[in-house]
Tab-separated table of C-alpha atoms and ligand atoms in Angstrom:
chain	number	residue	atom	x	y	z
A	25	UNK	CA	-9.695	5.343	30.382
A	26	UNK	CA	-11.148	8.717	29.771
A	27	UNK	CA	-11.466	9.926	26.041
A	28	UNK	CA	-8.651	12.267	24.523
A	29	UNK	CA	-9.831	15.803	24.187
A	30	UNK	CA	-8.462	16.294	21.114
A	31	UNK	CA	-8.067	13.992	18.283
A	32	UNK	CA	-5.691	15.229	15.089
A	33	UNK	CA	-7.027	13.173	11.951
A	34	UNK	CA	-4.625	12.591	9.093
A	35	UNK	CA	-5.940	12.043	5.615
A	36	UNK	CA	-5.202	12.498	1.953
A	37	UNK	CA	-6.300	16.038	0.912
A	38	UNK	CA	-8.531	15.033	-2.188
A	39	UNK	CA	-11.987	15.905	-1.895
A	40	UNK	CA	-13.140	12.260	-1.418
A	41	UNK	CA	-10.665	11.790	1.216
A	42	UNK	CA	-11.740	15.065	3.012
A	43	UNK	CA	-15.205	13.966	2.963
A	44	UNK	CA	-14.375	10.591	4.401
A	45	UNK	CA	-12.926	12.545	7.317
A	46	UNK	CA	-15.965	14.428	7.767
A	47	UNK	CA	-17.874	11.097	8.091
A	48	UNK	CA	-15.405	10.260	11.022
A	49	UNK	CA	-15.848	13.410	12.555
A	50	UNK	CA	-19.523	13.602	12.466
A	51	UNK	CA	-19.917	9.800	13.928
A	52	UNK	CA	-17.276	10.763	16.454
A	53	UNK	CA	-19.141	13.714	17.498
A	54	UNK	CA	-22.216	11.786	18.055
A	55	UNK	CA	-20.629	9.088	20.257
A	56	UNK	CA	-18.159	11.564	22.118
A	57	UNK	CA	-19.830	15.224	22.190
A	58	UNK	CA	-16.716	16.429	24.325
A	59	UNK	CA	-14.090	15.383	21.977
A	60	UNK	CA	-12.371	18.045	19.584
A	61	UNK	CA	-11.390	16.954	16.174
A	62	UNK	CA	-8.588	18.561	14.100
A	63	UNK	CA	-7.623	17.521	10.329
A	64	UNK	CA	-4.265	17.112	9.062
A	65	UNK	CA	-4.359	17.029	5.346
A	66	UNK	CA	-1.276	15.343	3.410
A	67	UNK	CA	-0.565	14.737	-0.359
A	68	UNK	CA	0.703	11.300	-0.937
A	69	UNK	CA	2.921	9.929	-3.744
A	70	UNK	CA	-0.127	8.640	-5.474
A	71	UNK	CA	-1.736	12.124	-5.535
A	72	UNK	CA	1.354	13.825	-6.781
A	73	UNK	CA	2.588	11.225	-9.482
A	74	UNK	CA	-0.145	10.884	-12.051
A	75	UNK	CA	2.038	8.496	-14.173
A	76	UNK	CA	1.788	4.805	-14.225
A	77	UNK	CA	1.274	3.622	-10.351
A	78	UNK	CA	3.477	0.629	-10.865
A	79	UNK	CA	6.565	2.830	-11.534
A	80	UNK	CA	6.217	4.492	-8.003
A	81	UNK	CA	8.987	2.765	-5.619
A	82	UNK	CA	7.102	0.275	-3.306
A	83	UNK	CA	3.541	-0.207	-2.507
A	84	UNK	CA	1.359	2.140	-0.420
A	85	UNK	CA	1.339	5.005	-2.548
A	86	UNK	CA	-1.642	6.635	-1.007
A	87	UNK	CA	-0.779	5.537	2.343
A	88	UNK	CA	2.958	6.284	3.027
A	89	UNK	CA	2.851	9.940	4.069
A	90	UNK	CA	-0.225	9.346	5.885
A	91	UNK	CA	1.340	6.381	8.144
A	92	UNK	CA	4.402	8.553	8.469
A	93	UNK	CA	2.098	11.413	10.029
A	94	UNK	CA	0.739	9.082	12.630
A	95	UNK	CA	4.124	7.455	13.565
A	96	UNK	CA	5.707	10.812	13.957
A	97	UNK	CA	3.040	11.873	16.449
A	98	UNK	CA	1.858	14.714	14.112
A	99	UNK	CA	-1.597	13.022	13.954
A	100	UNK	CA	-3.462	10.431	16.122
A	101	UNK	CA	-5.692	9.106	13.579
A	102	UNK	CA	-5.797	8.157	10.025
A	103	UNK	CA	-8.694	7.526	7.842
A	104	UNK	CA	-8.160	5.235	4.900
A	105	UNK	CA	-9.882	3.520	2.068
A	106	UNK	CA	-9.194	-0.078	2.836
A	107	UNK	CA	-8.916	-0.624	-0.972
A	108	UNK	CA	-5.757	1.761	-0.982
A	109	UNK	CA	-4.230	-0.068	2.032
A	110	UNK	CA	-1.791	-2.738	0.687
A	111	UNK	CA	-2.881	-5.963	2.026
A	112	UNK	CA	0.034	-8.362	0.812
A	113	UNK	CA	2.033	-7.335	3.803
A	114	UNK	CA	1.189	-6.222	7.516
A	115	UNK	CA	0.268	-2.480	8.445
A	116	UNK	CA	3.367	-0.513	9.080
A	117	UNK	CA	4.910	-1.543	12.482
A	118	UNK	CA	3.648	0.404	15.374
A	119	UNK	CA	0.194	0.793	13.785
A	120	UNK	CA	-3.336	-0.971	14.078
A	121	UNK	CA	-6.475	-0.676	12.620
A	122	UNK	CA	-8.983	0.598	15.470
A	123	UNK	CA	-12.181	0.219	13.579
A	124	UNK	CA	-13.910	-0.490	10.314
A	125	UNK	CA	-16.741	1.597	9.533
A	126	UNK	CA	-20.075	0.225	8.120
A	127	UNK	CA	-19.467	-0.363	4.557
A	128	UNK	CA	-20.828	1.728	1.573
A	129	UNK	CA	-21.784	0.336	-1.792
A	130	UNK	CA	-18.998	-1.976	-3.296
A	131	UNK	CA	-20.145	-1.611	-6.747
A	132	UNK	CA	-18.511	0.423	-9.668
A	133	UNK	CA	-20.584	2.713	-11.869
A	134	UNK	CA	-20.326	3.583	-15.288
A	135	UNK	CA	-20.152	7.375	-16.042
A	136	UNK	CA	-21.321	8.383	-19.683
A	137	UNK	CA	-22.388	11.844	-20.378
A	138	UNK	CA	-25.174	10.790	-22.445
A	139	UNK	CA	-26.607	8.365	-19.810
A	140	UNK	CA	-25.789	5.363	-21.838
A	141	UNK	CA	-25.363	1.902	-20.370
A	142	UNK	CA	-22.321	-0.446	-20.450
A	143	UNK	CA	-24.213	-2.660	-23.355
A	144	UNK	CA	-25.105	0.403	-25.277
A	145	UNK	CA	-21.591	1.932	-25.940
A	146	UNK	CA	-20.755	1.901	-29.449
A	147	UNK	CA	-17.535	0.147	-30.735
A	148	UNK	CA	-14.280	1.977	-29.875
A	149	UNK	CA	-15.745	4.024	-26.821
A	150	UNK	CA	-12.923	5.200	-24.896
A	151	UNK	CA	-13.369	3.933	-21.399
A	152	UNK	CA	-10.997	5.869	-18.912
A	153	UNK	CA	-9.752	3.658	-16.099
A	154	UNK	CA	-6.117	2.665	-14.875
A	155	UNK	CA	-7.505	-0.230	-12.864
A	156	UNK	CA	-6.111	-3.486	-14.232
A	157	UNK	CA	-9.212	-5.186	-12.573
A	158	UNK	CA	-11.600	-3.078	-14.706
A	159	UNK	CA	-9.496	-3.290	-17.850
A	160	UNK	CA	-9.344	-7.100	-17.428
A	161	UNK	CA	-13.164	-7.616	-16.848
A	162	UNK	CA	-14.258	-5.163	-19.558
A	163	UNK	CA	-12.109	-7.090	-21.879
A	164	UNK	CA	-13.898	-10.187	-21.311
A	165	UNK	CA	-17.411	-8.850	-21.370
A	166	UNK	CA	-16.690	-5.859	-23.739
A	167	UNK	CA	-13.943	-6.364	-26.020
A	168	UNK	CA	-15.260	-3.530	-28.401
A	169	UNK	CA	-14.378	-0.916	-26.141
A	170	UNK	CA	-11.189	0.682	-25.612
A	171	UNK	CA	-9.830	1.484	-22.195
A	172	UNK	CA	-7.520	4.577	-22.011
A	173	UNK	CA	-5.210	5.211	-18.850
A	174	UNK	CA	-6.978	7.618	-16.565
A	175	UNK	CA	-5.539	8.688	-13.101
A	176	UNK	CA	-5.968	11.436	-10.510
A	177	UNK	CA	-8.726	11.871	-7.941
A	178	UNK	CA	-12.268	11.418	-8.674
A	179	UNK	CA	-13.060	14.894	-9.299
A	180	UNK	CA	-9.968	15.490	-11.720
A	181	UNK	CA	-11.209	12.352	-13.746
A	182	UNK	CA	-14.625	13.730	-14.255
A	183	UNK	CA	-13.029	17.047	-15.098
A	184	UNK	CA	-10.932	15.290	-17.778
A	185	UNK	CA	-13.941	13.239	-18.920
A	186	UNK	CA	-15.681	16.866	-19.323
A	187	UNK	CA	-12.740	17.769	-21.298
A	188	UNK	CA	-12.917	14.855	-23.726
A	189	UNK	CA	-10.229	12.929	-22.816
A	190	UNK	CA	-12.294	9.838	-22.604
A	191	UNK	CA	-16.041	9.117	-23.573
A	192	UNK	CA	-17.049	7.229	-20.630
A	193	UNK	CA	-15.474	6.624	-17.097
A	194	UNK	CA	-15.592	3.454	-14.589
A	195	UNK	CA	-15.720	4.648	-10.829
A	196	UNK	CA	-16.743	3.541	-7.546
A	197	UNK	CA	-20.244	4.407	-6.440
A	198	UNK	CA	-19.267	4.851	-3.110
A	199	UNK	CA	-16.542	7.477	-4.178
A	200	UNK	CA	-18.943	9.100	-6.336
A	201	UNK	CA	-21.596	9.314	-3.550
A	202	UNK	CA	-18.629	10.932	-1.162
A	203	UNK	CA	-18.060	13.773	-3.438
A	204	UNK	CA	-21.583	14.355	-3.902
A	205	UNK	CA	-21.692	13.433	-7.684
A	206	UNK	CA	-23.778	10.161	-7.778
A	207	UNK	CA	-25.844	12.375	-10.243
A	208	UNK	CA	-23.377	11.611	-13.006
A	209	UNK	CA	-23.814	7.917	-12.645
A	210	UNK	CA	-25.594	6.285	-15.857
A	211	UNK	CA	-25.469	2.504	-14.491
A	212	UNK	CA	-24.420	1.036	-11.491
A	213	UNK	CA	-22.896	-2.447	-12.542
A	214	UNK	CA	-23.554	-5.493	-10.583
A	215	UNK	CA	-20.957	-7.429	-8.703
A	216	UNK	CA	-21.284	-10.011	-11.229
A	217	UNK	CA	-20.803	-7.687	-14.284
A	218	UNK	CA	-17.923	-6.038	-12.371
A	219	UNK	CA	-16.462	-7.881	-9.501
A	220	UNK	CA	-15.178	-5.475	-6.849
A	221	UNK	CA	-11.587	-4.854	-5.465
A	222	UNK	CA	-10.566	-6.000	-2.050
A	223	UNK	CA	-12.002	-3.534	0.541
A	224	UNK	CA	-14.202	-1.819	-1.716
A	225	UNK	CA	-16.245	1.011	-0.010
A	226	UNK	CA	-14.801	0.402	3.641
A	227	UNK	CA	-13.282	3.014	5.401
A	228	UNK	CA	-10.804	1.908	7.979
A	229	UNK	CA	-9.389	3.905	10.977
A	230	UNK	CA	-5.790	3.338	11.851
A	231	UNK	CA	-3.927	4.689	14.966
A	232	UNK	CA	-0.564	3.963	16.922
A	233	UNK	CA	-0.465	0.711	18.571
A	234	UNK	CA	-0.722	0.870	22.262
A	235	UNK	CA	-2.666	4.306	21.991
A	236	UNK	CA	-5.419	2.678	24.205
A	237	UNK	CA	-7.065	5.966	25.249
A	238	UNK	CA	-7.649	6.731	21.320
A	239	UNK	CA	-8.473	3.096	20.592
A	240	UNK	CA	-11.086	3.103	23.186
A	241	UNK	CA	-12.532	6.395	21.837
A	242	UNK	CA	-12.870	5.149	18.257
A	243	UNK	CA	-13.795	1.338	18.508
A	244	UNK	CA	-17.341	2.237	18.985
A	245	UNK	CA	-17.358	3.746	15.356
A	246	UNK	CA	-16.671	-0.072	14.129
A	247	UNK	CA	-19.227	-2.318	12.394
A	248	UNK	CA	-18.951	-5.881	13.172
A	249	UNK	CA	-19.953	-7.460	9.988
A	250	UNK	CA	-17.773	-5.076	7.811
A	251	UNK	CA	-14.753	-5.914	10.159
A	252	UNK	CA	-15.406	-9.599	9.394
A	253	UNK	CA	-15.643	-8.648	5.477
A	254	UNK	CA	-12.606	-6.610	5.531
A	255	UNK	CA	-10.684	-9.427	7.517
A	256	UNK	CA	-11.476	-12.158	4.950
A	257	UNK	CA	-10.922	-9.996	1.965
A	258	UNK	CA	-7.546	-8.610	3.149
A	259	UNK	CA	-5.992	-12.094	4.288
A	260	UNK	CA	-7.385	-13.423	0.741
A	261	UNK	CA	-5.094	-10.924	-0.852
A	262	UNK	CA	-2.338	-11.429	1.802
A	263	UNK	CA	-1.863	-15.181	1.166
A	264	UNK	CA	-2.405	-14.725	-2.804
A	265	UNK	CA	0.378	-12.100	-2.824
A	266	UNK	CA	-0.617	-10.095	-5.974
A	267	UNK	CA	1.246	-6.965	-7.453
A	268	UNK	CA	0.056	-3.527	-8.897
A	269	UNK	CA	-0.502	-5.206	-12.239
A	270	UNK	CA	-2.096	-8.283	-11.291
A	271	UNK	CA	-6.250	-8.174	-11.722
A	272	UNK	CA	-7.747	-9.481	-8.772
A	273	UNK	CA	-11.302	-8.900	-7.368
A	274	UNK	CA	-12.820	-10.212	-4.181
A	275	UNK	CA	-16.009	-9.689	-2.524
A	276	UNK	CA	-16.874	-10.947	1.205
A	277	UNK	CA	-20.463	-10.553	2.339
A	278	UNK	CA	-22.304	-11.363	5.519
A	279	UNK	CA	-25.749	-11.960	4.532
A	280	UNK	CA	-28.852	-11.265	6.494
A	281	UNK	CA	-28.587	-14.718	8.624
A	282	UNK	CA	-25.124	-13.561	9.706
A	283	UNK	CA	-23.109	-16.028	7.371
A	284	UNK	CA	-20.143	-14.886	5.900
A	285	UNK	CA	-19.113	-15.966	2.248
A	286	UNK	CA	-16.014	-14.682	0.020
A	287	UNK	CA	-15.930	-14.793	-3.652
A	288	UNK	CA	-12.846	-13.975	-5.671
A	289	UNK	CA	-11.436	-13.880	-9.048
A	290	UNK	CA	-8.011	-13.656	-10.528
A	291	UNK	CA	-7.736	-12.678	-14.144
A	292	UNK	CA	-5.095	-12.687	-17.012
A	293	UNK	CA	-4.767	-8.827	-18.098
A	294	UNK	CA	-6.648	-9.527	-21.437
A	295	UNK	CA	-9.415	-11.032	-19.407
A	296	UNK	CA	-9.176	-14.294	-21.365
A	297	UNK	CA	-8.722	-16.400	-18.303
A	298	UNK	CA	-10.663	-16.080	-15.360
A	299	UNK	CA	-10.274	-18.160	-12.099
A	300	UNK	CA	-13.223	-18.195	-9.605
A	301	UNK	CA	-13.482	-19.401	-6.031
A	302	UNK	CA	-16.540	-18.986	-3.786
A	303	UNK	CA	-16.558	-20.509	-0.161
A	304	UNK	CA	-18.668	-19.986	2.739
A	305	UNK	CA	-17.138	-19.448	6.156
A	306	UNK	CA	-19.345	-21.926	8.105
A	307	UNK	CA	-17.398	-22.284	11.454
A	308	UNK	CA	-14.114	-20.648	10.082
A	309	UNK	CA	-13.146	-17.339	11.217
A	310	UNK	CA	-12.803	-14.756	8.603
A	311	UNK	CA	-9.113	-14.773	8.242
A	312	UNK	CA	-9.231	-18.739	7.536
A	313	UNK	CA	-11.920	-18.175	5.149
A	314	UNK	CA	-9.606	-15.729	3.275
A	315	UNK	CA	-6.802	-18.270	3.303
A	316	UNK	CA	-8.906	-21.142	2.204
A	317	UNK	CA	-10.315	-18.817	-0.920
A	318	UNK	CA	-6.802	-17.916	-1.921
A	319	UNK	CA	-5.490	-21.565	-1.701
A	320	UNK	CA	-8.316	-22.517	-3.929
A	321	UNK	CA	-7.338	-19.947	-6.592
A	322	UNK	CA	-3.478	-20.855	-6.010
A	323	UNK	CA	-4.594	-24.609	-6.922
A	324	UNK	CA	-6.167	-23.445	-10.075
A	325	UNK	CA	-2.835	-21.779	-11.187
A	326	UNK	CA	-3.029	-18.185	-9.745
A	327	UNK	CA	0.360	-17.921	-8.714
A	328	UNK	CA	1.614	-18.599	-12.493
A	329	UNK	CA	-0.850	-15.986	-14.139
A	330	UNK	CA	-0.076	-13.440	-11.427
A	331	UNK	CA	3.922	-14.135	-11.935
A	332	UNK	CA	3.432	-14.166	-15.418
A	333	UNK	CA	2.329	-10.560	-15.416
A	334	UNK	CA	5.095	-7.912	-15.777
A	335	UNK	CA	5.390	-5.493	-12.823
B	7	LIG	N1	-8.187	4.024	-6.235
B	7	LIG	C1	-8.770	5.094	-5.603
B	7	LIG	C2	-9.941	4.855	-4.938
B	7	LIG	N2	-9.789	4.295	-3.559
B	7	LIG	C3	-11.084	4.097	-3.107
B	7	LIG	C4	-12.189	4.481	-3.972
B	7	LIG	C5	-13.603	4.443	-4.019
B	7	LIG	C6	-14.196	4.387	-2.562
B	7	LIG	C7	-13.776	2.966	-1.806
B	7	LIG	O1	-13.797	2.088	-2.516
B	7	LIG	O2	-13.794	3.038	-0.528
B	7	LIG	C8	-11.218	4.904	-5.150
B	7	LIG	C9	-11.864	5.571	-6.380
B	7	LIG	C10	-12.381	4.569	-7.341
B	7	LIG	O3	-11.926	3.541	-7.525
B	7	LIG	O4	-13.298	5.038	-8.162
């Protein structure tokens, strides 16, 4: 089938999201020089509402309006951070993932105006983050620090930090790189020090089911190892059935020999309990690995921890 003449790409309108779209346009232009692209920016509930996300009705605060543009035919292709796409339920009916782009850095970074590292931060330092995953892990390893709620896109968070609303920030390395602000990073945290979220650093392309001309055109942007990692991580979360307030981390990785493993954790919000599992896929497919790791954590009591957290 011949490639479409025009691909309309829908995305959130934050600087990070628009930078992601530019990456997709550049990769598409290299693959299909004849295809034109147009950007359809939308504001999502998650961009408009800067309060507690668990108070927004339903999941998908960063994806709902993007999905709607795809389904209504206003756009043909959506670019998402996999991290922001709910994994506890299937994609909206009528849509599918057409490709997962090569994964960026999965790690979180500390941003401190004077360049201090996490271990150097003095008692009482206010760390801006609304992420229950980051809060729980910091509480466990650095109980003398204080997390303060911090929402808004990465550029807004950096502006709030500059305005003194916190003393330091935790943000994804990949996000800072995308907005061209890797210069503010004072320390890149190892995945042992700060386990990443499901889908960290992965961009997914989503389209209407059955739009085969488009699927054919963009599938060449897909990265097979990233696809396996995203599939294992998302199935893990699907089986575990977390909610917005449950601190969960997970990181699948294809190593140099092509072996896939998945390490994952469930925490209590205060970080005092941490369940761990780490398994290799061996002959299992990625989704079965995700299921197996989720079951391993459920056997350790993950359900009771997750359900015991108010949401
Ligand atoms: N929750 C917002 C969000 N969604 C994806 C990223 C980072 C980029 C990525 O992991 O793809 C960020 C920002 C952050 O957590 O610092």
